[in-house]
C-alpha cells in the first residue's frame, strides 16, 4: 500500500491509483500493487478491476503474495486464509497472466511442480516466499519455472551448515532473482551487505514492501482487523510481528548505498534495470536509451526527488 491506502481494503481502481500516486512522489515509475493473503473474494475483486487498473500510470501488473504459503512462515499473513491451492485458485491465478507482468509468491514445497510450471508457462513470474523449502526443493522449483525469492531472509528457511535453505539457494543459483527490503529493520545491515556481495546488482532487487504509511499521513492502519502501528520506522501489530515496511524507493536506494556498501550506480541498477529484466520489460524500460519508455526521475545529490515522468508525462 501507500498514501494511507491498503490494497486489501480497497481493491479498486481508485485504491490502485492512490497507491501509485503516493509512491510516484518518491521516484517510483513502475510498481506491482500487492494483495496479501485474504478471503478469496478479495482476489476476485482485484481480478475484476485489474485491466482498468493497468491504465493507471506506473502500474505494470500485480503481486499476489499468498494465500498458498507455509503456515510455519506466515509472518503477518492471517492463518485462517492460508490454504492449499485449489483448481479454482489456479484458474484465477492463471488469469492474471493477461493483467500486465504479474507475480505470484507461494511456498514451492506445498505446490506441485506441474502447477508452478503451468503458472510460469502462461507468463506469470513465480516467486518463493513465506516458505520452509529446503534448497533442493527450490532447485526443483526453479527447474519448473520459479525465478525469484520474495523479500530475501524474511519468512523463509535460513542457511545452515548442512542445509542451505531458501537463502542459500538464492545466493548460489544464478537463475534466481531476489528481492530484498533495505530498511535495516526487516533485514540487518550486515545481511544486506552479505546479500549484495553474494548475489550482486544483476540479480538482487531492492524493494519497498511498503504499507499504507509510506507516503501517507497516518501512523497506523488496520490489516484484517489488527491494528498495525508505526513506531521508530518499524511497523508491527500489537504482538510485535513485523508487518511490511515503512519505506519509499528513494530511501531504499539511499539505504542500499549506506547499508549494503553499494555504489550509486549499483543501487540504481537494483532499483531499475534489474527489476525490469526480471519482469521481462528490459527492452521497454529500466535504462535511458533510444526506443525505451521515458520513465525518468530527477533527483538531487541526497536522492531527494524533484520530478517524475512516466512514459514522458510528468
CSV table of C-alpha atoms in Angstrom, one decimal:
chain,number,residue,atom,x,y,z
A,1,UNK,CA,0.0,0.0,0.0
A,2,UNK,CA,0.8,3.7,0.2
A,3,UNK,CA,-0.7,7.1,0.7
A,4,UNK,CA,-2.9,5.7,3.6
A,5,UNK,CA,-4.4,3.0,1.2
A,6,UNK,CA,-4.1,-0.7,1.7
A,7,UNK,CA,-4.9,-2.7,-1.4
A,8,UNK,CA,-6.5,-5.5,0.6
A,9,UNK,CA,-9.0,-3.0,2.0
A,10,UNK,CA,-9.5,-1.1,-1.3
A,11,UNK,CA,-9.1,-3.5,-4.2
A,12,UNK,CA,-10.5,-0.8,-6.6
A,13,UNK,CA,-9.1,1.3,-9.4
A,14,UNK,CA,-9.2,4.4,-7.2
A,15,UNK,CA,-7.3,2.5,-4.5
A,16,UNK,CA,-4.6,1.4,-7.0
A,17,UNK,CA,-4.4,5.0,-8.4
A,18,UNK,CA,-3.8,6.5,-4.9
A,19,UNK,CA,-1.1,3.9,-4.1
A,20,UNK,CA,0.7,4.5,-7.3
A,21,UNK,CA,0.5,8.3,-6.9
A,22,UNK,CA,1.9,8.1,-3.4
A,23,UNK,CA,5.0,6.2,-4.5
A,24,UNK,CA,5.5,8.3,-7.6
A,25,UNK,CA,6.3,11.2,-5.4
A,26,UNK,CA,9.4,9.3,-4.1
A,27,UNK,CA,10.7,8.2,-7.5
A,28,UNK,CA,8.7,5.0,-8.3
A,29,UNK,CA,7.8,4.9,-12.0
A,30,UNK,CA,6.7,1.3,-12.1
A,31,UNK,CA,5.2,-0.9,-9.4
A,32,UNK,CA,3.2,-4.1,-8.7
A,33,UNK,CA,0.4,-3.3,-6.3
A,34,UNK,CA,0.3,-6.2,-3.9
A,35,UNK,CA,-2.6,-8.2,-2.5
A,36,UNK,CA,-1.6,-10.3,0.5
A,37,UNK,CA,-3.3,-13.4,1.9
A,38,UNK,CA,-7.1,-12.7,2.4
A,39,UNK,CA,-10.5,-14.1,1.8
A,40,UNK,CA,-10.9,-15.5,-1.8
A,41,UNK,CA,-13.4,-12.8,-2.6
A,42,UNK,CA,-10.6,-10.1,-2.4
A,43,UNK,CA,-8.7,-11.8,-5.2
A,44,UNK,CA,-11.8,-12.0,-7.3
A,45,UNK,CA,-12.4,-8.3,-6.7
A,46,UNK,CA,-8.9,-7.4,-7.8
A,47,UNK,CA,-9.2,-9.6,-10.9
A,48,UNK,CA,-12.4,-7.8,-11.9
A,49,UNK,CA,-10.7,-4.3,-11.9
A,50,UNK,CA,-7.2,-5.4,-13.0
A,51,UNK,CA,-7.5,-4.4,-16.6
A,52,UNK,CA,-8.8,-1.0,-15.8
A,53,UNK,CA,-6.2,-0.5,-13.1
A,54,UNK,CA,-3.4,-1.3,-15.6
A,55,UNK,CA,-4.2,2.0,-17.2
A,56,UNK,CA,-3.1,3.8,-14.0
A,57,UNK,CA,0.3,5.4,-14.7
A,58,UNK,CA,3.1,3.3,-13.3
A,59,UNK,CA,1.1,0.1,-12.8
A,60,UNK,CA,3.0,-2.8,-14.5
A,61,UNK,CA,1.0,-5.7,-13.1
A,62,UNK,CA,0.1,-7.1,-9.7
A,63,UNK,CA,1.8,-9.1,-6.9
A,64,UNK,CA,-0.3,-11.8,-5.3
A,65,UNK,CA,1.5,-12.7,-2.1
A,66,UNK,CA,-0.3,-15.7,-0.8
A,67,UNK,CA,-2.5,-17.4,0.2
A,68,UNK,CA,-0.6,-20.5,-0.8
A,69,UNK,CA,2.1,-20.2,1.9
A,70,UNK,CA,3.6,-22.3,4.6
A,71,UNK,CA,1.9,-21.6,8.0
A,72,UNK,CA,5.2,-22.1,9.8
A,73,UNK,CA,6.4,-18.9,8.0
A,74,UNK,CA,3.2,-16.9,7.9
A,75,UNK,CA,4.6,-13.7,9.3
A,76,UNK,CA,1.8,-11.2,9.4
A,77,UNK,CA,-0.4,-13.1,7.0
A,78,UNK,CA,-3.7,-14.3,8.6
A,79,UNK,CA,-3.5,-18.0,9.2
A,80,UNK,CA,-7.3,-18.5,8.7
A,81,UNK,CA,-6.9,-17.7,5.0
A,82,UNK,CA,-3.7,-19.6,4.2
A,83,UNK,CA,-4.6,-22.7,2.3
A,84,UNK,CA,-3.5,-25.2,-0.4
A,85,UNK,CA,-4.1,-24.2,-4.0
A,86,UNK,CA,-7.4,-25.5,-5.4
A,87,UNK,CA,-8.2,-25.8,-9.1
A,88,UNK,CA,-10.4,-22.7,-8.8
A,89,UNK,CA,-7.4,-20.8,-7.3
A,90,UNK,CA,-5.1,-22.0,-10.1
A,91,UNK,CA,-7.5,-20.8,-12.8
A,92,UNK,CA,-8.0,-17.4,-11.1
A,93,UNK,CA,-4.2,-17.0,-10.8
A,94,UNK,CA,-3.6,-18.0,-14.4
A,95,UNK,CA,-6.0,-15.2,-15.4
A,96,UNK,CA,-3.5,-12.6,-14.0
A,97,UNK,CA,-1.2,-13.5,-16.9
A,98,UNK,CA,-3.3,-11.2,-19.0
A,99,UNK,CA,-3.0,-8.4,-16.4
A,100,UNK,CA,0.4,-7.0,-17.1
A,101,UNK,CA,3.5,-8.6,-15.7
A,102,UNK,CA,2.2,-10.2,-12.6
A,103,UNK,CA,4.0,-12.0,-9.8
A,104,UNK,CA,2.8,-14.9,-7.6
A,105,UNK,CA,4.5,-15.6,-4.3
A,106,UNK,CA,4.0,-19.1,-2.9
A,107,UNK,CA,5.6,-21.8,-0.8
A,108,UNK,CA,7.0,-24.2,-3.5
A,109,UNK,CA,7.3,-27.1,-1.1
A,110,UNK,CA,3.5,-27.1,-0.9
A,111,UNK,CA,2.8,-26.6,-4.6
A,112,UNK,CA,3.1,-29.4,-7.2
A,113,UNK,CA,5.9,-28.8,-9.7
A,114,UNK,CA,3.5,-29.0,-12.6
A,115,UNK,CA,1.4,-26.2,-11.2
A,116,UNK,CA,4.5,-23.9,-10.9
A,117,UNK,CA,5.4,-24.9,-14.5
A,118,UNK,CA,1.8,-24.1,-15.7
A,119,UNK,CA,1.9,-20.6,-14.0
A,120,UNK,CA,5.3,-19.8,-15.5
A,121,UNK,CA,4.3,-21.0,-18.9
A,122,UNK,CA,1.5,-18.5,-19.3
A,123,UNK,CA,3.9,-15.7,-18.4
A,124,UNK,CA,3.5,-15.2,-14.7
A,125,UNK,CA,6.6,-14.7,-12.5
A,126,UNK,CA,6.6,-17.3,-9.7
A,127,UNK,CA,8.5,-16.5,-6.6
A,128,UNK,CA,9.2,-18.4,-3.3
A,129,UNK,CA,8.2,-16.7,-0.1
A,130,UNK,CA,6.8,-17.5,3.3
A,131,UNK,CA,8.4,-20.9,2.8
A,132,UNK,CA,10.2,-23.6,4.7
A,133,UNK,CA,11.6,-25.2,1.5
A,134,UNK,CA,14.9,-26.9,1.5
A,135,UNK,CA,17.5,-25.8,-1.1
A,136,UNK,CA,16.8,-29.0,-3.1
A,137,UNK,CA,13.1,-28.1,-3.3
A,138,UNK,CA,14.0,-24.6,-4.5
A,139,UNK,CA,16.2,-26.1,-7.2
A,140,UNK,CA,13.4,-28.4,-8.3
A,141,UNK,CA,11.0,-25.5,-8.5
A,142,UNK,CA,13.5,-23.4,-10.5
A,143,UNK,CA,13.7,-26.3,-12.9
A,144,UNK,CA,9.9,-25.9,-13.3
A,145,UNK,CA,9.9,-22.1,-13.8
A,146,UNK,CA,10.4,-20.4,-10.4
A,147,UNK,CA,12.5,-17.3,-11.0
A,148,UNK,CA,12.6,-15.3,-7.8
A,149,UNK,CA,12.7,-15.2,-4.0
A,150,UNK,CA,10.4,-12.7,-2.3
A,151,UNK,CA,12.0,-10.5,0.4
A,152,UNK,CA,15.2,-12.4,1.0
A,153,UNK,CA,15.8,-13.5,4.6
A,154,UNK,CA,12.3,-12.7,5.7
A,155,UNK,CA,9.8,-15.5,6.4
A,156,UNK,CA,11.9,-18.3,4.8
A,157,UNK,CA,14.3,-21.1,5.7
A,158,UNK,CA,17.8,-19.8,6.5
A,159,UNK,CA,21.2,-21.0,5.6
A,160,UNK,CA,22.8,-23.6,8.0
A,161,UNK,CA,25.9,-25.7,7.7
A,162,UNK,CA,24.3,-28.7,6.0
A,163,UNK,CA,21.0,-27.2,4.7
A,164,UNK,CA,21.4,-24.1,2.6
A,165,UNK,CA,17.7,-23.3,2.7
A,166,UNK,CA,16.0,-20.7,0.6
A,167,UNK,CA,18.6,-18.1,1.5
A,168,UNK,CA,21.5,-20.3,0.4
A,169,UNK,CA,19.7,-21.3,-2.8
A,170,UNK,CA,19.1,-17.7,-3.7
A,171,UNK,CA,22.8,-16.9,-3.3
A,172,UNK,CA,24.0,-20.0,-5.2
A,173,UNK,CA,21.6,-20.3,-8.1
A,174,UNK,CA,22.3,-17.8,-10.9
A,175,UNK,CA,18.8,-18.4,-12.4
A,176,UNK,CA,17.2,-16.8,-9.4
A,177,UNK,CA,16.4,-13.1,-8.8
A,178,UNK,CA,15.9,-12.0,-5.2
A,179,UNK,CA,14.0,-9.0,-3.8
A,180,UNK,CA,15.3,-7.5,-0.5
A,181,UNK,CA,14.0,-4.8,1.8
A,182,UNK,CA,16.8,-2.4,2.6
A,183,UNK,CA,15.4,-0.6,5.6
A,184,UNK,CA,17.8,-2.0,8.3
A,185,UNK,CA,14.8,-3.3,10.2
A,186,UNK,CA,13.4,-6.2,8.1
A,187,UNK,CA,16.9,-7.2,7.3
A,188,UNK,CA,20.0,-6.2,9.3
A,189,UNK,CA,22.6,-4.0,7.5
A,190,UNK,CA,25.2,-6.9,7.8
A,191,UNK,CA,22.8,-9.3,6.0
A,192,UNK,CA,22.1,-6.6,3.4
A,193,UNK,CA,25.9,-6.3,2.7
A,194,UNK,CA,26.2,-10.1,2.6
A,195,UNK,CA,23.4,-10.5,0.1
A,196,UNK,CA,24.8,-7.7,-2.1
A,197,UNK,CA,28.3,-9.3,-2.1
A,198,UNK,CA,27.0,-12.8,-2.8
A,199,UNK,CA,24.3,-12.0,-5.3
A,200,UNK,CA,25.2,-8.7,-6.9
A,201,UNK,CA,23.4,-6.0,-8.8
A,202,UNK,CA,22.4,-8.2,-11.7
A,203,UNK,CA,20.1,-10.5,-9.6
A,204,UNK,CA,19.4,-8.6,-6.4
A,205,UNK,CA,16.4,-6.2,-6.5
A,206,UNK,CA,15.7,-3.6,-3.8
A,207,UNK,CA,12.0,-3.5,-3.0
A,208,UNK,CA,9.9,-1.4,-0.6
A,209,UNK,CA,7.4,-3.9,0.6
A,210,UNK,CA,5.6,-0.7,1.5
A,211,UNK,CA,2.5,-0.5,3.6
A,212,UNK,CA,-0.1,2.4,3.7
A,213,UNK,CA,2.0,4.6,6.0
A,214,UNK,CA,4.5,5.1,3.1
A,215,UNK,CA,3.7,8.4,1.6
A,216,UNK,CA,0.7,8.7,3.9
A,217,UNK,CA,-0.2,11.0,6.8
A,218,UNK,CA,-1.3,8.4,9.4
A,219,UNK,CA,0.9,6.4,11.8
A,220,UNK,CA,-1.3,3.3,11.8
A,221,UNK,CA,-3.7,1.3,9.7
A,222,UNK,CA,-5.8,-1.9,10.1
A,223,UNK,CA,-5.0,-5.2,8.5
A,224,UNK,CA,-7.8,-7.7,8.6
A,225,UNK,CA,-8.9,-6.3,12.0
A,226,UNK,CA,-5.5,-6.0,13.5
A,227,UNK,CA,-4.1,-2.5,14.2
A,228,UNK,CA,-0.6,-2.0,12.7
A,229,UNK,CA,1.3,0.9,14.2
A,230,UNK,CA,4.4,2.8,13.0
A,231,UNK,CA,6.9,3.5,15.7
A,232,UNK,CA,10.5,4.5,15.1
A,233,UNK,CA,10.4,3.3,11.5
A,234,UNK,CA,9.0,-0.1,12.4
A,235,UNK,CA,5.5,-1.4,11.5
A,236,UNK,CA,4.2,-4.0,13.9
A,237,UNK,CA,0.9,-5.5,15.2
A,238,UNK,CA,0.2,-5.5,19.0
A,239,UNK,CA,2.2,-8.7,19.4
A,240,UNK,CA,5.3,-7.2,17.8
A,241,UNK,CA,5.1,-9.1,14.5
A,242,UNK,CA,6.6,-7.0,11.6
A,243,UNK,CA,4.0,-6.0,9.0
A,244,UNK,CA,5.8,-5.0,5.9
A,245,UNK,CA,7.9,-1.9,5.7
A,246,UNK,CA,7.6,1.9,6.0
A,247,UNK,CA,9.9,2.6,3.1
A,248,UNK,CA,9.9,4.6,-0.2
A,249,UNK,CA,12.1,3.8,-3.2
A,250,UNK,CA,14.4,6.8,-2.9
A,251,UNK,CA,15.0,5.8,0.7
A,252,UNK,CA,15.6,2.3,-0.4
A,253,UNK,CA,18.3,3.4,-2.9
A,254,UNK,CA,19.8,5.7,-0.3
A,255,UNK,CA,19.9,2.8,2.2
A,256,UNK,CA,21.4,0.4,-0.3
A,257,UNK,CA,24.4,2.7,-0.6
A,258,UNK,CA,24.7,3.3,3.2
A,259,UNK,CA,23.9,-0.2,4.4
A,260,UNK,CA,25.0,-2.5,1.6
A,261,UNK,CA,28.0,-0.5,0.5
A,262,UNK,CA,26.7,-0.3,-3.0
A,263,UNK,CA,27.8,2.5,-5.3
A,264,UNK,CA,25.1,4.9,-6.6
A,265,UNK,CA,25.3,3.1,-10.0
A,266,UNK,CA,24.8,-0.4,-8.3
A,267,UNK,CA,22.0,0.9,-6.1
A,268,UNK,CA,20.1,2.4,-9.1
A,269,UNK,CA,20.6,-0.8,-11.1
A,270,UNK,CA,19.0,-2.8,-8.4
A,271,UNK,CA,16.0,-0.4,-8.4
A,272,UNK,CA,15.6,-0.1,-12.2
A,273,UNK,CA,17.3,-2.3,-14.8
A,274,UNK,CA,17.4,-5.5,-12.7
A,275,UNK,CA,13.7,-5.4,-11.8
A,276,UNK,CA,12.9,-4.5,-15.5
A,277,UNK,CA,14.8,-7.6,-16.6
A,278,UNK,CA,13.2,-9.8,-14.1
A,279,UNK,CA,9.8,-8.8,-15.4
A,280,UNK,CA,10.8,-9.2,-19.0
A,281,UNK,CA,10.5,-5.5,-19.6
A,282,UNK,CA,14.1,-4.6,-20.2
A,283,UNK,CA,13.6,-3.9,-23.9
A,284,UNK,CA,11.0,-1.3,-22.9
A,285,UNK,CA,12.2,0.4,-19.6
A,286,UNK,CA,14.8,0.3,-16.9
A,287,UNK,CA,17.6,2.2,-18.8
A,288,UNK,CA,17.8,5.5,-20.5
A,289,UNK,CA,18.3,4.5,-24.1
A,290,UNK,CA,16.7,5.3,-27.5
A,291,UNK,CA,13.4,3.5,-28.0
A,292,UNK,CA,13.0,2.8,-24.3
A,293,UNK,CA,10.0,4.3,-22.5
A,294,UNK,CA,10.7,7.7,-20.9
A,295,UNK,CA,10.3,6.7,-17.3
A,296,UNK,CA,12.6,9.3,-15.6
A,297,UNK,CA,13.3,10.6,-12.1
A,298,UNK,CA,15.0,13.9,-11.3
A,299,UNK,CA,17.0,13.5,-8.1
A,300,UNK,CA,19.5,15.6,-6.2
A,301,UNK,CA,22.7,14.6,-4.6
A,302,UNK,CA,20.9,13.4,-1.5
A,303,UNK,CA,18.4,11.4,-3.5
A,304,UNK,CA,15.6,13.8,-2.9
A,305,UNK,CA,13.0,13.6,-5.8
A,306,UNK,CA,12.3,16.7,-7.8
A,307,UNK,CA,10.3,15.3,-10.6
A,308,UNK,CA,9.0,12.0,-12.0
A,309,UNK,CA,7.9,11.2,-15.6
A,310,UNK,CA,6.1,8.1,-16.7
A,311,UNK,CA,6.1,7.5,-20.4
A,312,UNK,CA,7.4,11.0,-20.9
A,313,UNK,CA,4.5,12.5,-18.9
A,314,UNK,CA,5.0,14.5,-15.7
